PDB file of C-alpha atoms in Angstrom:
ATOM      1  CA  UNK A  72      48.948 -48.670  57.176  1.00  0.00           C
ATOM      2  CA  UNK A  73      50.817 -47.807  54.149  1.00  0.00           C
ATOM      3  CA  UNK A  74      48.797 -46.046  51.516  1.00  0.00           C
ATOM      4  CA  UNK A  75      51.378 -46.589  48.920  1.00  0.00           C
ATOM      5  CA  UNK A  76      53.800 -43.901  49.881  1.00  0.00           C
ATOM      6  CA  UNK A  77      54.982 -41.297  47.486  1.00  0.00           C
ATOM      7  CA  UNK A  78      53.849 -43.210  44.437  1.00  0.00           C
ATOM      8  CA  UNK A  79      50.361 -43.520  45.849  1.00  0.00           C
ATOM      9  CA  UNK A  80      50.270 -39.800  46.634  1.00  0.00           C
ATOM     10  CA  UNK A  81      51.494 -38.949  43.147  1.00  0.00           C
ATOM     11  CA  UNK A  82      48.917 -41.313  41.677  1.00  0.00           C
ATOM     12  CA  UNK A  83      46.162 -39.674  43.726  1.00  0.00           C
ATOM     13  CA  UNK A  84      47.283 -36.189  42.734  1.00  0.00           C
ATOM     14  CA  UNK A  85      47.540 -37.266  39.094  1.00  0.00           C
ATOM     15  CA  UNK A  86      44.116 -38.859  39.226  1.00  0.00           C
ATOM     16  CA  UNK A  87      42.689 -35.726  40.817  1.00  0.00           C
ATOM     17  CA  UNK A  88      44.445 -33.539  38.247  1.00  0.00           C
ATOM     18  CA  UNK A  89      43.132 -35.668  35.411  1.00  0.00           C
ATOM     19  CA  UNK A  90      39.660 -35.492  36.936  1.00  0.00           C
ATOM     20  CA  UNK A  91      39.826 -31.744  37.320  1.00  0.00           C
ATOM     21  CA  UNK A  92      41.405 -31.363  33.855  1.00  0.00           C
ATOM     22  CA  UNK A  93      38.871 -33.686  32.308  1.00  0.00           C
ATOM     23  CA  UNK A  94      36.070 -31.875  34.093  1.00  0.00           C
ATOM     24  CA  UNK A  95      37.363 -28.498  32.928  1.00  0.00           C
ATOM     25  CA  UNK A  96      37.764 -29.853  29.406  1.00  0.00           C
ATOM     26  CA  UNK A  97      34.183 -31.186  29.516  1.00  0.00           C
ATOM     27  CA  UNK A  98      32.886 -27.851  30.790  1.00  0.00           C
ATOM     28  CA  UNK A  99      34.931 -26.043  28.113  1.00  0.00           C
ATOM     29  CA  UNK A 100      33.564 -28.374  25.438  1.00  0.00           C
ATOM     30  CA  UNK A 101      29.999 -27.859  26.722  1.00  0.00           C
ATOM     31  CA  UNK A 102      30.424 -24.085  26.721  1.00  0.00           C
ATOM     32  CA  UNK A 103      31.895 -24.118  23.221  1.00  0.00           C
ATOM     33  CA  UNK A 104      29.142 -26.434  22.015  1.00  0.00           C
ATOM     34  CA  UNK A 105      26.435 -24.241  23.527  1.00  0.00           C
ATOM     35  CA  UNK A 106      27.961 -21.015  22.223  1.00  0.00           C
ATOM     36  CA  UNK A 107      28.556 -22.611  18.831  1.00  0.00           C
ATOM     37  CA  UNK A 108      24.952 -23.686  18.794  1.00  0.00           C
ATOM     38  CA  UNK A 109      23.915 -20.203  19.834  1.00  0.00           C
ATOM     39  CA  UNK A 110      26.122 -18.775  17.073  1.00  0.00           C
ATOM     40  CA  UNK A 111      24.513 -21.085  14.518  1.00  0.00           C
ATOM     41  CA  UNK A 112      21.068 -20.091  15.772  1.00  0.00           C
ATOM     42  CA  UNK A 113      22.057 -16.424  15.652  1.00  0.00           C
ATOM     43  CA  UNK A 114      23.438 -16.866  12.133  1.00  0.00           C
ATOM     44  CA  UNK A 115      20.235 -18.590  11.078  1.00  0.00           C
ATOM     45  CA  UNK A 116      18.176 -15.811  12.641  1.00  0.00           C
ATOM     46  CA  UNK A 117      20.331 -13.191  10.920  1.00  0.00           C
ATOM     47  CA  UNK A 118      19.834 -14.932   7.597  1.00  0.00           C
ATOM     48  CA  UNK A 119      16.069 -15.096   8.153  1.00  0.00           C
ATOM     49  CA  UNK A 120      16.022 -11.411   9.114  1.00  0.00           C
ATOM     50  CA  UNK A 121      17.978 -10.546   5.988  1.00  0.00           C
ATOM     51  CA  UNK A 122      15.535 -12.523   3.850  1.00  0.00           C
ATOM     52  CA  UNK A 123      12.581 -10.838   5.556  1.00  0.00           C
ATOM     53  CA  UNK A 124      14.167  -7.420   5.132  1.00  0.00           C
ATOM     54  CA  UNK A 125      14.722  -8.139   1.456  1.00  0.00           C
ATOM     55  CA  UNK A 126      11.170  -9.389   0.918  1.00  0.00           C
ATOM     56  CA  UNK A 127       9.673  -6.465   2.862  1.00  0.00           C
ATOM     57  CA  UNK A 128      11.795  -4.067   0.840  1.00  0.00           C
ATOM     58  CA  UNK A 129      10.500  -5.722  -2.310  1.00  0.00           C
ATOM     59  CA  UNK A 130       6.904  -5.465  -1.062  1.00  0.00           C
ATOM     60  CA  UNK A 131       7.420  -1.854  -0.054  1.00  0.00           C
ATOM     61  CA  UNK A 132       8.870  -0.918  -3.445  1.00  0.00           C
ATOM     62  CA  UNK A 133       6.025  -2.708  -5.209  1.00  0.00           C
ATOM     63  CA  UNK A 134       3.442  -0.946  -3.068  1.00  0.00           C
ATOM     64  CA  UNK A 135       5.118   2.423  -3.564  1.00  0.00           C
ATOM     65  CA  UNK A 136       5.034   1.903  -7.339  1.00  0.00           C
ATOM     66  CA  UNK A 137       1.371   0.901  -7.181  1.00  0.00           C
ATOM     67  CA  UNK A 138       0.543   3.902  -5.008  1.00  0.00           C
ATOM     68  CA  UNK A 139       2.323   6.193  -7.428  1.00  0.00           C
ATOM     69  CA  UNK A 140       0.273   4.750 -10.313  1.00  0.00           C
ATOM     70  CA  UNK A 141      -2.903   5.109  -8.251  1.00  0.00           C
ATOM     71  CA  UNK A 142      -2.058   8.741  -7.464  1.00  0.00           C
ATOM     72  CA  UNK A 143      -1.551   9.450 -11.172  1.00  0.00           C
ATOM     73  CA  UNK A 144      -4.822   7.691 -11.976  1.00  0.00           C
ATOM     74  CA  UNK A 145      -6.683   9.642  -9.303  1.00  0.00           C
ATOM     75  CA  UNK A 146      -5.303  12.932 -10.614  1.00  0.00           C
ATOM     76  CA  UNK A 147      -6.336  11.991 -14.159  1.00  0.00           C
ATOM     77  CA  UNK A 148      -9.821  10.991 -12.970  1.00  0.00           C
ATOM     78  CA  UNK A 149     -10.171  14.234 -11.011  1.00  0.00           C
ATOM     79  CA  UNK A 150      -9.334  16.196 -14.167  1.00  0.00           C
ATOM     80  CA  UNK A 151     -11.870  14.166 -16.143  1.00  0.00           C
ATOM     81  CA  UNK A 152     -14.543  14.754 -13.480  1.00  0.00           C
ATOM     82  CA  UNK A 153     -13.822  18.499 -13.533  1.00  0.00           C
ATOM     83  CA  UNK A 154     -14.116  18.465 -17.332  1.00  0.00           C
ATOM     84  CA  UNK A 155     -17.440  16.613 -16.999  1.00  0.00           C
ATOM     85  CA  UNK A 156     -18.700  19.199 -14.506  1.00  0.00           C
ATOM     86  CA  UNK A 157     -17.638  22.007 -16.830  1.00  0.00           C
ATOM     87  CA  UNK A 158     -19.319  20.307 -19.787  1.00  0.00           C
ATOM     88  CA  UNK A 159     -22.463  19.763 -17.696  1.00  0.00           C
ATOM     89  CA  UNK A 160     -22.570  23.443 -16.779  1.00  0.00           C
ATOM     90  CA  UNK A 161     -22.218  24.413 -20.443  1.00  0.00           C
ATOM     91  CA  UNK A 162     -24.925  21.928 -21.439  1.00  0.00           C
ATOM     92  CA  UNK A 163     -27.274  23.233 -18.739  1.00  0.00           C
ATOM     93  CA  UNK A 164     -26.677  26.806 -19.946  1.00  0.00           C
ATOM     94  CA  UNK A 165     -27.415  25.783 -23.548  1.00  0.00           C
ATOM     95  CA  UNK A 166     -30.520  23.920 -22.390  1.00  0.00           C
ATOM     96  CA  UNK A 167     -31.727  26.993 -20.523  1.00  0.00           C
ATOM     97  CA  UNK A 168     -31.217  29.137 -23.668  1.00  0.00           C
ATOM     98  CA  UNK A 169     -33.048  26.555 -25.795  1.00  0.00           C
ATOM     99  CA  UNK A 170     -35.853  26.370 -23.234  1.00  0.00           C
ATOM    100  CA  UNK A 171     -36.193  30.150 -23.369  1.00  0.00           C
ATOM    101  CA  UNK A 172     -36.161  30.025 -27.174  1.00  0.00           C
ATOM    102  CA  UNK A 173     -38.828  27.300 -27.250  1.00  0.00           C
ATOM    103  CA  UNK A 174     -40.951  29.170 -24.726  1.00  0.00           C
ATOM    104  CA  UNK A 175     -40.500  32.397 -26.694  1.00  0.00           C
ATOM    105  CA  UNK A 176     -41.420  30.651 -29.960  1.00  0.00           C
ATOM    106  CA  UNK A 177     -44.574  29.261 -28.376  1.00  0.00           C
ATOM    107  CA  UNK A 178     -45.515  32.698 -27.085  1.00  0.00           C
ATOM    108  CA  UNK A 179     -44.779  34.198 -30.518  1.00  0.00           C
ATOM    109  CA  UNK A 180     -47.062  31.621 -32.142  1.00  0.00           C
ATOM    110  CA  UNK A 181     -49.790  32.389 -29.647  1.00  0.00           C
ATOM    111  CA  UNK A 182     -49.371  36.114 -30.255  1.00  0.00           C
ATOM    112  CA  UNK A 183     -49.374  35.488 -34.030  1.00  0.00           C
ATOM    113  CA  UNK A 184     -52.567  33.432 -33.707  1.00  0.00           C
ATOM    114  CA  UNK A 185     -54.196  36.198 -31.646  1.00  0.00           C
ATOM    115  CA  UNK A 186     -53.146  38.809 -34.199  1.00  0.00           C
ATOM    116  CA  UNK A 187     -54.395  36.655 -37.091  1.00  0.00           C
ATOM    117  CA  UNK A 188     -57.703  36.083 -35.306  1.00  0.00           C
ATOM    118  CA  UNK A 189     -57.968  39.776 -34.595  1.00  0.00           C
ATOM    119  CA  UNK A 190     -57.197  40.594 -38.256  1.00  0.00           C
ATOM    120  CA  UNK A 191     -59.853  38.114 -39.443  1.00  0.00           C
ATOM    121  CA  UNK A 192     -62.359  39.600 -37.098  1.00  0.00           C
ATOM    122  CA  UNK A 193     -61.575  43.060 -38.312  1.00  0.00           C
ATOM    123  CA  UNK A 194     -61.687  41.868 -41.905  1.00  0.00           C
ATOM    124  CA  UNK A 195     -65.038  40.169 -41.519  1.00  0.00           C
ATOM    125  CA  UNK A 196     -66.765  43.101 -39.912  1.00  0.00           C
TER     126      UNK A 196
END
């Protein structure tokens, strides 16, 4: 049984080498394709992260500006409320003085009426 001799052996070795080489090339191609795909996915993810970071930074800066305006507004409103309280205290003090004046005037009128009635009584007797 002659398997083809040296030529047949060389052909078998060559066929095996091509098979192994082709298999290694296919594995290499698969690995490169997968890693390239992973790189593209990673690049896409990086781009999305960068966009999100940019938009969040924009939102954060906008919110910080709004908070700063709100803080200024709150401080201004607190000053206005304090001024209102001060004005209310002054108004209440003036009202108390006026109330005392009105009460005193009423008492003075009553006293004047009593004195006038007393004078009339003395004058008529």
